[in-house]
XYZ file of C-alpha atoms in Angstrom:
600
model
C -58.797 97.879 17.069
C -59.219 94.509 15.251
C -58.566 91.385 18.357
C -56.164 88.232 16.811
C -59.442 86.420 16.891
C -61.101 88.228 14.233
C -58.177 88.755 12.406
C -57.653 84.854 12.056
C -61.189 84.237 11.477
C -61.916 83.057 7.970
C -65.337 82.852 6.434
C -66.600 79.494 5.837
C -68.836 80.684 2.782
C -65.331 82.276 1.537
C -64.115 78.474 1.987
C -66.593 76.645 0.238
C -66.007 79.896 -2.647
C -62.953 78.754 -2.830
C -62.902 75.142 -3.118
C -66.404 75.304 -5.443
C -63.696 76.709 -8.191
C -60.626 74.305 -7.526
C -60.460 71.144 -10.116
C -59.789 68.887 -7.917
C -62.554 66.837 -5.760
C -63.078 68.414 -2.479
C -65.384 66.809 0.440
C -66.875 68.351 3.608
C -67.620 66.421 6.541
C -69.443 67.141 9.294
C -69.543 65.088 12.717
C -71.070 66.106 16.203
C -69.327 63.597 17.830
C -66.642 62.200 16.441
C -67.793 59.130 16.124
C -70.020 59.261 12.560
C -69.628 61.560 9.718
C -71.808 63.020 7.144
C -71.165 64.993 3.901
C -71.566 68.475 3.946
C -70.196 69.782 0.574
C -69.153 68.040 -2.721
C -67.926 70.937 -4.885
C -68.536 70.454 -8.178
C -65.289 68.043 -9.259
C -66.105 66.099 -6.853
C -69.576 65.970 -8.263
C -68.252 65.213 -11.594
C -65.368 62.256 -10.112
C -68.111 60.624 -8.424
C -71.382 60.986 -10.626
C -73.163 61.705 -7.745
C -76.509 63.936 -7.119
C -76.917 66.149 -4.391
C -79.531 64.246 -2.927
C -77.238 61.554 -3.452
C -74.252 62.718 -1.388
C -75.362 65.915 0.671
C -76.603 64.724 4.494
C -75.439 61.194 3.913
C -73.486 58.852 6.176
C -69.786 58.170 4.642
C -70.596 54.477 4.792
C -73.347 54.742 2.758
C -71.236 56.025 -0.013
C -67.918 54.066 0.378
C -67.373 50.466 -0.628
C -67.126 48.243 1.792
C -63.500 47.743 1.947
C -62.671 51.423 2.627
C -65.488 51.430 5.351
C -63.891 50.966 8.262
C -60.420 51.992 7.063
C -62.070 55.910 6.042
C -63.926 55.923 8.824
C -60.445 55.434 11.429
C -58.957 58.443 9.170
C -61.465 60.699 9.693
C -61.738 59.797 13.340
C -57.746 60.227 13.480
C -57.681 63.585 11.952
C -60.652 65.035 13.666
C -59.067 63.687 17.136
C -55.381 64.531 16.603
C -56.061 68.032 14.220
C -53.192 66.410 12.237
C -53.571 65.956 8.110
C -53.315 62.300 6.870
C -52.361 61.324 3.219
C -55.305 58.193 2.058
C -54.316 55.378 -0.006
C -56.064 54.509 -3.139
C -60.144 54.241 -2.045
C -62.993 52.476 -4.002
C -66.456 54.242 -5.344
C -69.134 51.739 -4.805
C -70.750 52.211 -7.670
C -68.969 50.075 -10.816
C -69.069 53.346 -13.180
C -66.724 54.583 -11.530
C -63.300 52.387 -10.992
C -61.630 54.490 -8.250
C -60.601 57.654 -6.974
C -58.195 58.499 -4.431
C -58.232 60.594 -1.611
C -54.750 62.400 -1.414
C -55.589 64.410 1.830
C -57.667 64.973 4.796
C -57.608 67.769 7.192
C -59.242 69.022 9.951
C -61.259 72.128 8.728
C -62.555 73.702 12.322
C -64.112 71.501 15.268
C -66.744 69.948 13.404
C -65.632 69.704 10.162
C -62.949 67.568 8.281
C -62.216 67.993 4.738
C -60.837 65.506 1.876
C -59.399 66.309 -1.354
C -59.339 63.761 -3.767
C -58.944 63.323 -7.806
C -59.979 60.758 -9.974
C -57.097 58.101 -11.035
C -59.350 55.596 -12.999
C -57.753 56.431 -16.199
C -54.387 55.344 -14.800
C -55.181 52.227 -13.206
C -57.245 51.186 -16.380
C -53.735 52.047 -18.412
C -51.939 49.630 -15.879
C -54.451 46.741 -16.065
C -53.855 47.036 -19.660
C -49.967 47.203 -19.425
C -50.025 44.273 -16.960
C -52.827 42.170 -19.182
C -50.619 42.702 -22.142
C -47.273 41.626 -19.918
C -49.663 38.384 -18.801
C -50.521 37.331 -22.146
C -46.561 37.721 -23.422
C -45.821 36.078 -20.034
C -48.675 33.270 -20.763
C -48.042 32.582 -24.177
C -43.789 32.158 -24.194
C -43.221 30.647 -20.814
C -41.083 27.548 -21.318
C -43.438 25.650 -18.999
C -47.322 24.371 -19.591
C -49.811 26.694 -18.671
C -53.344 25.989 -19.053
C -56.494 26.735 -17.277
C -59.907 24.639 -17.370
C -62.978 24.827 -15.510
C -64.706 22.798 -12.421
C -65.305 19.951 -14.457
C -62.362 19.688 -16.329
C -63.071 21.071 -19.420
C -59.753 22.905 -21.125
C -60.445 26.722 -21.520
C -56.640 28.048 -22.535
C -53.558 27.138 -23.372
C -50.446 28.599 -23.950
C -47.940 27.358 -26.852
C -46.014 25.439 -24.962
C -48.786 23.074 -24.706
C -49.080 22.758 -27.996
C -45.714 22.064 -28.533
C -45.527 19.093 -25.814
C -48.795 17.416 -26.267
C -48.726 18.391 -30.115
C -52.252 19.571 -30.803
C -53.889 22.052 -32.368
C -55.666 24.958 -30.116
C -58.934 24.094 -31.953
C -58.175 19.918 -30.438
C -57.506 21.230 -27.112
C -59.877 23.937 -25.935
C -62.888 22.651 -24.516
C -61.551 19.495 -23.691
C -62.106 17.310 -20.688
C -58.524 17.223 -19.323
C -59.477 13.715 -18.736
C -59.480 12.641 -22.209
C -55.472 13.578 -22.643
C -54.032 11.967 -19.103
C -53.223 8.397 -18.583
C -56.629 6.197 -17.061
C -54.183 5.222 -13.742
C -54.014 9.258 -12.885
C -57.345 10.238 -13.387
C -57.700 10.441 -9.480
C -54.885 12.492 -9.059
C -56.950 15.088 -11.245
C -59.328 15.554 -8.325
C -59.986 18.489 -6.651
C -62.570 18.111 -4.121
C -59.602 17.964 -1.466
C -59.038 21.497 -2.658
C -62.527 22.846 -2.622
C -62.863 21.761 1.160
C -59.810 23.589 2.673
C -59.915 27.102 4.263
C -56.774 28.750 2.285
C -58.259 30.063 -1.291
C -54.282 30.669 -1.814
C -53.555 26.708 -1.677
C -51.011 25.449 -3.937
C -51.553 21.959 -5.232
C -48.461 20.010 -7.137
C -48.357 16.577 -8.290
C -47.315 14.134 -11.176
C -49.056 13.201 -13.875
C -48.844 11.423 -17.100
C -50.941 13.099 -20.365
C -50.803 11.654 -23.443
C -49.991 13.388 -26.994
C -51.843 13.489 -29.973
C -49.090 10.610 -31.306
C -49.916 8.512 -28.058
C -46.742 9.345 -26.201
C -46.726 9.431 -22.537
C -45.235 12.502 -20.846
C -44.998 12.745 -17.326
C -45.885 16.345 -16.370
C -44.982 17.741 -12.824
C -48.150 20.215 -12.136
C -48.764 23.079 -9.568
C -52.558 23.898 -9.066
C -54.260 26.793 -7.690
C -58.305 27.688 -7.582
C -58.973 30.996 -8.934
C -62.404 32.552 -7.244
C -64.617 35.157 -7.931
C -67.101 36.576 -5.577
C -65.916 34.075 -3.153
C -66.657 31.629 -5.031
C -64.375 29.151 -6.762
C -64.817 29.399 -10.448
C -61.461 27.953 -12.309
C -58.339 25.859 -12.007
C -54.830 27.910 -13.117
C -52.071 24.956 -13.770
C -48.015 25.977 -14.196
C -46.967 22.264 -15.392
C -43.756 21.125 -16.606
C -42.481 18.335 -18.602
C -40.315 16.457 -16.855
C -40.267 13.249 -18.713
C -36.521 13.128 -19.491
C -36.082 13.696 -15.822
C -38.181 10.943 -14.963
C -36.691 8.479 -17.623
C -33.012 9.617 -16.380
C -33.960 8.997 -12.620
C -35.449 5.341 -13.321
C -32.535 4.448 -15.669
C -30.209 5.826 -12.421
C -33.160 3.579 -10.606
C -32.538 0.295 -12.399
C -28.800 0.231 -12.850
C -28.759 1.176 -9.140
C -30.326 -2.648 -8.638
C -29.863 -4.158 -12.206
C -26.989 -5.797 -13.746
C -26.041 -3.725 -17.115
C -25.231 -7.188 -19.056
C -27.749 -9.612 -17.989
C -30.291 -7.339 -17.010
C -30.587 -9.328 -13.437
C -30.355 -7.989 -10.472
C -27.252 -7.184 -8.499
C -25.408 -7.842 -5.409
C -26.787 -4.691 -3.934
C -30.084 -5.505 -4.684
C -29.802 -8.897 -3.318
C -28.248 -8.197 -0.312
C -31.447 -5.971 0.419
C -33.587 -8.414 -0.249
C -31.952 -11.239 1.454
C -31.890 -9.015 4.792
C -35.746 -8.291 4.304
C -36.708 -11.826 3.833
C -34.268 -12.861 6.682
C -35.879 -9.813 9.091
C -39.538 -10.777 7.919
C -39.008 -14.356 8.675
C -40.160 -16.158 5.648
C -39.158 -19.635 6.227
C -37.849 -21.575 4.738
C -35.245 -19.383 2.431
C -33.721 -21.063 -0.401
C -30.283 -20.091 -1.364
C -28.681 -21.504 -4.893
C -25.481 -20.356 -5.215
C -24.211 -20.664 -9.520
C -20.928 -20.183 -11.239
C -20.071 -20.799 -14.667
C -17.929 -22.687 -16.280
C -15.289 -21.497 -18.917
C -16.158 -18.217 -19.028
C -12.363 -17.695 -19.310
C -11.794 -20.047 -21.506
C -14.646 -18.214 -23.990
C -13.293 -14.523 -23.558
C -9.959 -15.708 -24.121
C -10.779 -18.034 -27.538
C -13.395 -15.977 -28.552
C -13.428 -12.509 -27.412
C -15.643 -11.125 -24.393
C -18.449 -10.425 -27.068
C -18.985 -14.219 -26.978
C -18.484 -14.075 -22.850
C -20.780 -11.755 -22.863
C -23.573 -13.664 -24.737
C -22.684 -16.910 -22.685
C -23.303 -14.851 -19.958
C -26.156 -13.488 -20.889
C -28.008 -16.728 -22.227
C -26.836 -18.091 -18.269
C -29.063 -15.273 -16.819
C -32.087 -15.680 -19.127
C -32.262 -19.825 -18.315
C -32.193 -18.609 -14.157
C -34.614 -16.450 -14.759
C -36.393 -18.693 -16.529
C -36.153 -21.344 -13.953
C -36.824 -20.203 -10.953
C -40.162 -19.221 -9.621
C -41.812 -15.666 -9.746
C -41.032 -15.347 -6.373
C -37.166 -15.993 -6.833
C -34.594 -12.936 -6.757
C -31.858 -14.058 -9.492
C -28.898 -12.185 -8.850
C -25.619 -11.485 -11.209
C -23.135 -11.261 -7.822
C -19.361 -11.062 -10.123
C -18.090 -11.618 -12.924
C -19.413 -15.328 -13.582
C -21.219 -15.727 -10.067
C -24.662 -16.011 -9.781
C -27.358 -16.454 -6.547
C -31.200 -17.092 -6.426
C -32.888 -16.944 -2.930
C -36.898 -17.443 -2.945
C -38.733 -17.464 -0.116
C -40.964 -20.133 0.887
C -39.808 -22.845 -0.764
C -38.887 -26.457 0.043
C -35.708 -28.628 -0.635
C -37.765 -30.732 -2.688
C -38.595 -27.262 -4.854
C -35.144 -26.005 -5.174
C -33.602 -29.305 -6.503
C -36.282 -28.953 -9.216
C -35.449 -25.371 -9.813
C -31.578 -26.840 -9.886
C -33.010 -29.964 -12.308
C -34.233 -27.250 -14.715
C -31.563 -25.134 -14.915
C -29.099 -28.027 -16.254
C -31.954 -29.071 -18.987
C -32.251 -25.855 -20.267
C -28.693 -25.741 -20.157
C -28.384 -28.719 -21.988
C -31.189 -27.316 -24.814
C -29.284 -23.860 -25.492
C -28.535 -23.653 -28.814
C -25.889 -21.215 -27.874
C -22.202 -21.764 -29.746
C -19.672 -22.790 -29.724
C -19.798 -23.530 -26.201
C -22.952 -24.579 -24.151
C -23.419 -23.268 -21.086
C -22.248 -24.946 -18.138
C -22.594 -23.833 -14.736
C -21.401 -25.330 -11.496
C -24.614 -25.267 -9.045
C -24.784 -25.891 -4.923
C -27.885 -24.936 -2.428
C -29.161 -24.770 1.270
C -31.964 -23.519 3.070
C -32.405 -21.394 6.228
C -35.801 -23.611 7.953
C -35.691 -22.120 11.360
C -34.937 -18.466 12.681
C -32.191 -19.794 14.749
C -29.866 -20.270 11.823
C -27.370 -18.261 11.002
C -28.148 -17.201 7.462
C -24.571 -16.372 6.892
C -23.610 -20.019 7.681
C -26.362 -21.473 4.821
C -24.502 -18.634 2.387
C -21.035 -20.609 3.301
C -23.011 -23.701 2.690
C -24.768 -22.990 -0.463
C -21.160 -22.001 -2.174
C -19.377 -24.836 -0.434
C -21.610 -27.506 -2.430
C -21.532 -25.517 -5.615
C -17.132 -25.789 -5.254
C -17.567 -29.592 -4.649
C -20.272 -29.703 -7.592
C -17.386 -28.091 -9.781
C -14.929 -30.588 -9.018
C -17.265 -33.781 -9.191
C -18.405 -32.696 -12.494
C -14.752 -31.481 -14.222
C -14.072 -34.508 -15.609
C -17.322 -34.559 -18.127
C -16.907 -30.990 -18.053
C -13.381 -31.431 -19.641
C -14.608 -34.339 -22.341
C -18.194 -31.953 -23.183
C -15.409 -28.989 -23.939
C -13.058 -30.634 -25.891
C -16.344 -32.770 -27.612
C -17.635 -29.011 -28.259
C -14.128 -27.799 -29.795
C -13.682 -30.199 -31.632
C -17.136 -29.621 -33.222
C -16.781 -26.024 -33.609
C -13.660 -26.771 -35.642
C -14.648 -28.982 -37.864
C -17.334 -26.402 -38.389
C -15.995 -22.794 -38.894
C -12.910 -24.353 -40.663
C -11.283 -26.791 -42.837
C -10.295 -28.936 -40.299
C -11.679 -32.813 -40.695
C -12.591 -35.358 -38.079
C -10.502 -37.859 -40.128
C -7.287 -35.504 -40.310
C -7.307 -35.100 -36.576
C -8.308 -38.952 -36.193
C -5.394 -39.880 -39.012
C -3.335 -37.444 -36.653
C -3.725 -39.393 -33.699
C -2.934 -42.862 -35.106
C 0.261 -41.340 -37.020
C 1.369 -39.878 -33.579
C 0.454 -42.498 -31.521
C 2.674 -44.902 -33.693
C 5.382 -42.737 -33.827
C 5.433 -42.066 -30.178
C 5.683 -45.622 -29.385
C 8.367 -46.125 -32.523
C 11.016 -43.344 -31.095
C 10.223 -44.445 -27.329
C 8.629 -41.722 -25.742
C 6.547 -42.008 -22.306
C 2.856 -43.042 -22.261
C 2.080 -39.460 -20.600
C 3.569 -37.883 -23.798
C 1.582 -40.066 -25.874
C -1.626 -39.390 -24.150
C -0.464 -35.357 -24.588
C 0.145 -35.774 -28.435
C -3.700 -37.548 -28.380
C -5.392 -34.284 -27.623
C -2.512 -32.143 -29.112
C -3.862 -34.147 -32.454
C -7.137 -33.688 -31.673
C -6.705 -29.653 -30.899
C -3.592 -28.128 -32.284
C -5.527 -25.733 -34.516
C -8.130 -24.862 -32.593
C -7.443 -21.468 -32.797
C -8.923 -21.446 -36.200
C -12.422 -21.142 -34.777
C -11.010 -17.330 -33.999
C -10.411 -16.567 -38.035
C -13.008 -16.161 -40.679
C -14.194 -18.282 -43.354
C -13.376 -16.410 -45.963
C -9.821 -16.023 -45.181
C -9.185 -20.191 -44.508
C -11.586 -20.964 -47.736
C -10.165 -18.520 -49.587
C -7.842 -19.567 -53.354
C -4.866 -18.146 -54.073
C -2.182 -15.548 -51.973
C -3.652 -13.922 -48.759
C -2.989 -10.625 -48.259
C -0.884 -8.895 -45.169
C -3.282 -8.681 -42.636
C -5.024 -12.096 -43.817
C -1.899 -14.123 -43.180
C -1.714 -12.031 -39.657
C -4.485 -13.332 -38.884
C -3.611 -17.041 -39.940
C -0.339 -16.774 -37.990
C -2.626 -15.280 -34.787
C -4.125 -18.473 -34.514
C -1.396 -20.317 -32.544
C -1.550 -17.703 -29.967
C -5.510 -17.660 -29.518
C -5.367 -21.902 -29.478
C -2.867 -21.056 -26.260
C -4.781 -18.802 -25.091
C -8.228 -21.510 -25.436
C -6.089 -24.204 -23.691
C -4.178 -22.549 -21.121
C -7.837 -20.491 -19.932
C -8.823 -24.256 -19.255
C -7.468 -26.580 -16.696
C -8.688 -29.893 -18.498
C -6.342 -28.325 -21.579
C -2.992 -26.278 -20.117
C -0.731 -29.355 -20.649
C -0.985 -29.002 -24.347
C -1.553 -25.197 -24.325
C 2.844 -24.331 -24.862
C 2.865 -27.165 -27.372
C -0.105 -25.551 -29.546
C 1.574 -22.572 -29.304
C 5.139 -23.071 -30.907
C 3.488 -25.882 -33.333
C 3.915 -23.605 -36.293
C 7.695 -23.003 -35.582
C 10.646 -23.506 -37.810
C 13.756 -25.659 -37.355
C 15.881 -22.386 -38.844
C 13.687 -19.966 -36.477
C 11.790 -18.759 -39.241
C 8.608 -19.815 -37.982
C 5.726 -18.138 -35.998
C 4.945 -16.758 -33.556
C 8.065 -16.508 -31.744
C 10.915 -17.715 -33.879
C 12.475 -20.342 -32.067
C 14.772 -22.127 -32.978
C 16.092 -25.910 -33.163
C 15.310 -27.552 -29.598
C 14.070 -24.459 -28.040
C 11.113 -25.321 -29.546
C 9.130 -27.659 -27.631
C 9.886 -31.698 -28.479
C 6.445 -32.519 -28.696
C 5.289 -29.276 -31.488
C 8.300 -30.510 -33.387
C 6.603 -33.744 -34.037
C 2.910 -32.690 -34.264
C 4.574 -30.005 -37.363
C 6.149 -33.248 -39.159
C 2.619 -35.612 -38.513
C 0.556 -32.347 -39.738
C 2.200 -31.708 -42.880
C 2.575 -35.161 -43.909
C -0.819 -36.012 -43.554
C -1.829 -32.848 -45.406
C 0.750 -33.564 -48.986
C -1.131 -36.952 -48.803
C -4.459 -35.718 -48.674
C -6.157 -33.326 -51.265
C -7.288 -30.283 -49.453
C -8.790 -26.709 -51.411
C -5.553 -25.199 -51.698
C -3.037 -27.783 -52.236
C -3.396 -31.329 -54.527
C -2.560 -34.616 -53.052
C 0.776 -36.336 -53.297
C 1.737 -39.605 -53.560
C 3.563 -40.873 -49.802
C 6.589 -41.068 -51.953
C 6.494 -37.496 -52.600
C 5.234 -36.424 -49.600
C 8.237 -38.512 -47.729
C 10.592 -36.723 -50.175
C 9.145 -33.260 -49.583
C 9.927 -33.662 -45.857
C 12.538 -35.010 -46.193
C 14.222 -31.990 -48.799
C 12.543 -29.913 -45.841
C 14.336 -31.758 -43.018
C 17.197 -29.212 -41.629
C 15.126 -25.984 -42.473
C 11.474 -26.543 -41.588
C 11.482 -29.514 -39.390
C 13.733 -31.362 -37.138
C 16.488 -33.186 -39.249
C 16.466 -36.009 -36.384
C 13.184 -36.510 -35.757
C 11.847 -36.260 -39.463
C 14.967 -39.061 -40.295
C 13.212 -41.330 -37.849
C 9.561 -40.670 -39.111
C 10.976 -41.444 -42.910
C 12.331 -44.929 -41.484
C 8.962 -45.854 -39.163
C 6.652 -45.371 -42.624
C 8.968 -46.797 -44.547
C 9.947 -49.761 -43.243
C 7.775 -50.124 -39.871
C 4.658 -48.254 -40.563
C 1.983 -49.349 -42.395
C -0.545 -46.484 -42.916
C -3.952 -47.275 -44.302
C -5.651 -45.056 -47.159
């Protein structure tokens, strides 16, 4: 009778029969105690996975045949199985000889006490086909990202690139590789190219990013946001891998977001924002004494209104370039509204601000800028001691600069009118004499129909400006011979409304300002720009049109010849009823003729 024990008894030398003829790699291991193994049996796959000899293998400790990073990893397996009697499925383990790439153990058993076996088959093949895959999807990768990527050495020297580069720094592989990565960034960053910081930490896996501006093959900067990492090998560092992207546009964007945030767009000065800042900071840091100059100018209105807010603009503009040009490089010149300005400089002394205030009028004075100068009402004060309120030297700055404006309207008033008067005599066909002959007529007449001395004084500078809108239209349209077309004589008949519009922006010139306007205005109401008619239109434009035109007929101008005063008288008079004021041009016919004797 056969016992269970012999009938579950299997022959070892049957075993190793059987696994001598099975394809796949099959190990024996022996231990004693547990604690080290030896191989026992390599059958002949295994022989042929590993390219070992029997002496190599047969009696040998495990650890003597496994690479060091499996060591102590195989070794817990084979302890685990032989403890527990339990099977165990191995990850991927490493040959130690370079021939062969790897093998894997798929399974590990406990054979009988001693024993433990591993069956294992060789998977080089397929991990060589996957490093090629994965090469091939690193080079695709490497060569079409949208970003920079480029590696160089320890000392900088360029050793690939991927087309990107070539496309933002616009050279040639050939002009790249082998570079010094020095050569192609800006002299200021060369620092930032450092890596000794790197070297010396701890964490191979450290990430480095910065900013840093390279320089094209054309000599353009671009700023290039990098991230760094150290590749090593053996432990030992051996290149630089750099993921960089060009983020110039970004850059530009953020310090155009930068400057407007603290610039003015016109002038290019700085703002109330900025100011406010900087005020605060000096005021906080205690740099005595601050000197405030509070600015405003003078008829911007008046330009925007006669000229168009191009021309404000440039009188604005040429205002911020002489402050800037005044002050001192310590100054903060500040564009605070629309035709307010403020320095404050630290540091400075009363006697150094009036300068800085004495400068600004000369240059002022030496602008070549037309037709009107700048002119800007100026007032200062200083903060000396910490105890002062810096808001109160603020109220007092701006209170001097409003008692500065008054003081000075009165030459204000006679430099606009002077510059006017100049700018019509220049852009049109306007004479000095006409306005002068003007003047006289209307004086005269004034006194000859009885009319008060403040009307007289009105028709003076009525005489003197009546058609100064005609600075507004272009040469070629007053010079020009012969009919004007539609929108020409539009923009003759425009000019009554832009001289209101010059006179009323100006406080020196608003009593005159309705009587330029309707000065072009017929008795019948078939005049411009508003048709009135008979005494709706204002007294004093009724007798500046009769003065105007008779002074004209008498004297030759490009598009009408002279008259004799006979003729003239005779013209106004056939006009009287129609064009001009029957009454009033009756009176004027009786003054020259029998009162008034005009000089030629």
């Amino acid at each position: 009778m056969i016992n269970m024990q012999e009938k579950n008894y299997i022959d070892p030398n049957i075993i190793r029969e059987i696994f001598s003829s099975m394809d796949v790699g099959i190990a024996i291991y022996s231990t004693e105690d547990g604690e080290s193994f030896t191989v026992d049996f390599f059958n002949e796959a295994a022989r042929d996975i590993t390219k070992l000899k029997e002496e190599e293998y047969i009696g040998r400790n495990i650890l003597d045949i496994f690479s060091s990073l499996e060591h102590s990893d195989f070794l817990k397996v084979l302890k685990w199985v032989y403890n527990t009697g339990k099977s165990y499925r191995l990850p991927n383990s490493y040959y130690k000889d370079e021939r062969i790439a790897l093998w894997k153990a798929n399974y590990i058993f406990r054979l009988s006490c001693l024993k433990v076996v591993s069956i294992f088959y060789d998977v080089t093949a397929n991990v060589e086909l996957h490093k090629q895959i994965d090469q091939y999807r690193y080079k695709n990768l490497f060569e079409n990202a949208q970003e920079l990527v480029y590696t160089r050495d320890l000392q900088g020297r360029i050793l690939s690139i991927n087309r990107a580069c070539e496309k933002i720094l616009k050279y040639k592989p050939k002009e790249l590789l082998g570079k010094d990565i020095r050569d192609i960034v800006n002299a200021e960053d060369y620092n930032l190219l450092d890596i000794s910081h790197e070297l010396k930490l701890s964490d191979k896996n450290f990430i480095s990013n910065l900013e840093a501006r390279f320089i094209d093959s054309e000599g353009k900067e671009k700023i290039l946001e990098l991230s760094r990492c150290i590749l090593y090998k053996n432990h030992s560092p051996y290149e630089i891998q750099v993921i960089a992207r060009d983020i110039t546009e970004r850059k530009e964007e953020e310090e155009k977001i930068k400057y407007l945030s603290y610039h003015d767009k016109l002038t290019g000065l700085y703002n109330r924002t900025f100011y406010e800042e900087k005020l605060r900071l000096f005021n906080n840091k205690k740099v005595y004494p601050i000197s405030v100059i509070m600015g405003d100018v003078n008829s911007l209105k008046l330009v925007n209104d006669a000229f168009g807010h191009n021309e404000g603009d440039k009188l604005l503009i040429e205002v911020g370039n002489i402050l800037k040009n005044s002050c001192l490089s310590t100054s903060v010149v500040a564009r605070i509204a629309g035709d307010e300005f403020i320095i404050i400089t630290p540091l400075i002394t009363e006697e150094e601000t009036v300068n800085i205030i004495n400068t600004i009028k000369i240059y002022c004075e030496k602008s070549s800028l037309n037709p009107i100068k700048p002119s800007i009402a100026l007032g200062y004060a200083l903060k000396e001691k910490e105890e002062e309120d810096i808001d109160e030297v603020l109220k007092e700055a701006e209170s001097r600069m409003y008692r500065n404006k008054l003081t000075e309207s009165k030459s204000l008033r006679s430099a606009i009118i002077s510059s006017l008067q100049k700018t019509l005599y220049e852009s049109t066909s306007e004479t000095s004499e006409h306005c002068e002959r003007i003047k006289t007529i209307c004086v005269e007449f004034g006194k000859y129909i009885g009319i008060s001395s403040a009307d007289i004084d009105k028709l003076i500078l009525l005489s003197l400006l009546h058609d100064i809108g005609k600075i507004t239209i272009p040469k070629t349209v007053l010079q020009k011979r012969g009919p004007l077309t539609e929108e020409e004589w539009d923009a003759v008949k425009r000019h009554c409304q832009i001289g209101y519009n010059i006179a009323n922006s100006s406080p020196e010139l608003t009593v005159i300002a309705e009587y330029i306007l309707y000065h072009h205005e017929r008795w019948d109401g078939g005049g411009y720009p508003r048709g009135l008619k008979g005494e709706d239109i204002p007294f004093l434009s009724r007798i500046i049109c009769i003065v105007d035109a008779y002074d004209v007929m008498l004297h030759e101008s490009h598009y009408k010849s002279l008259v004799t005063q006979k003729e003239a008288l005779e013209e106004l008079h056939r006009c009287a009823g129609s064009q001009f004021d029957p009454c009033l041009v009756s009176k004027f016919i009786s003054m020259i003729t029998n009162n008034y004797n005009e000089k030629m």
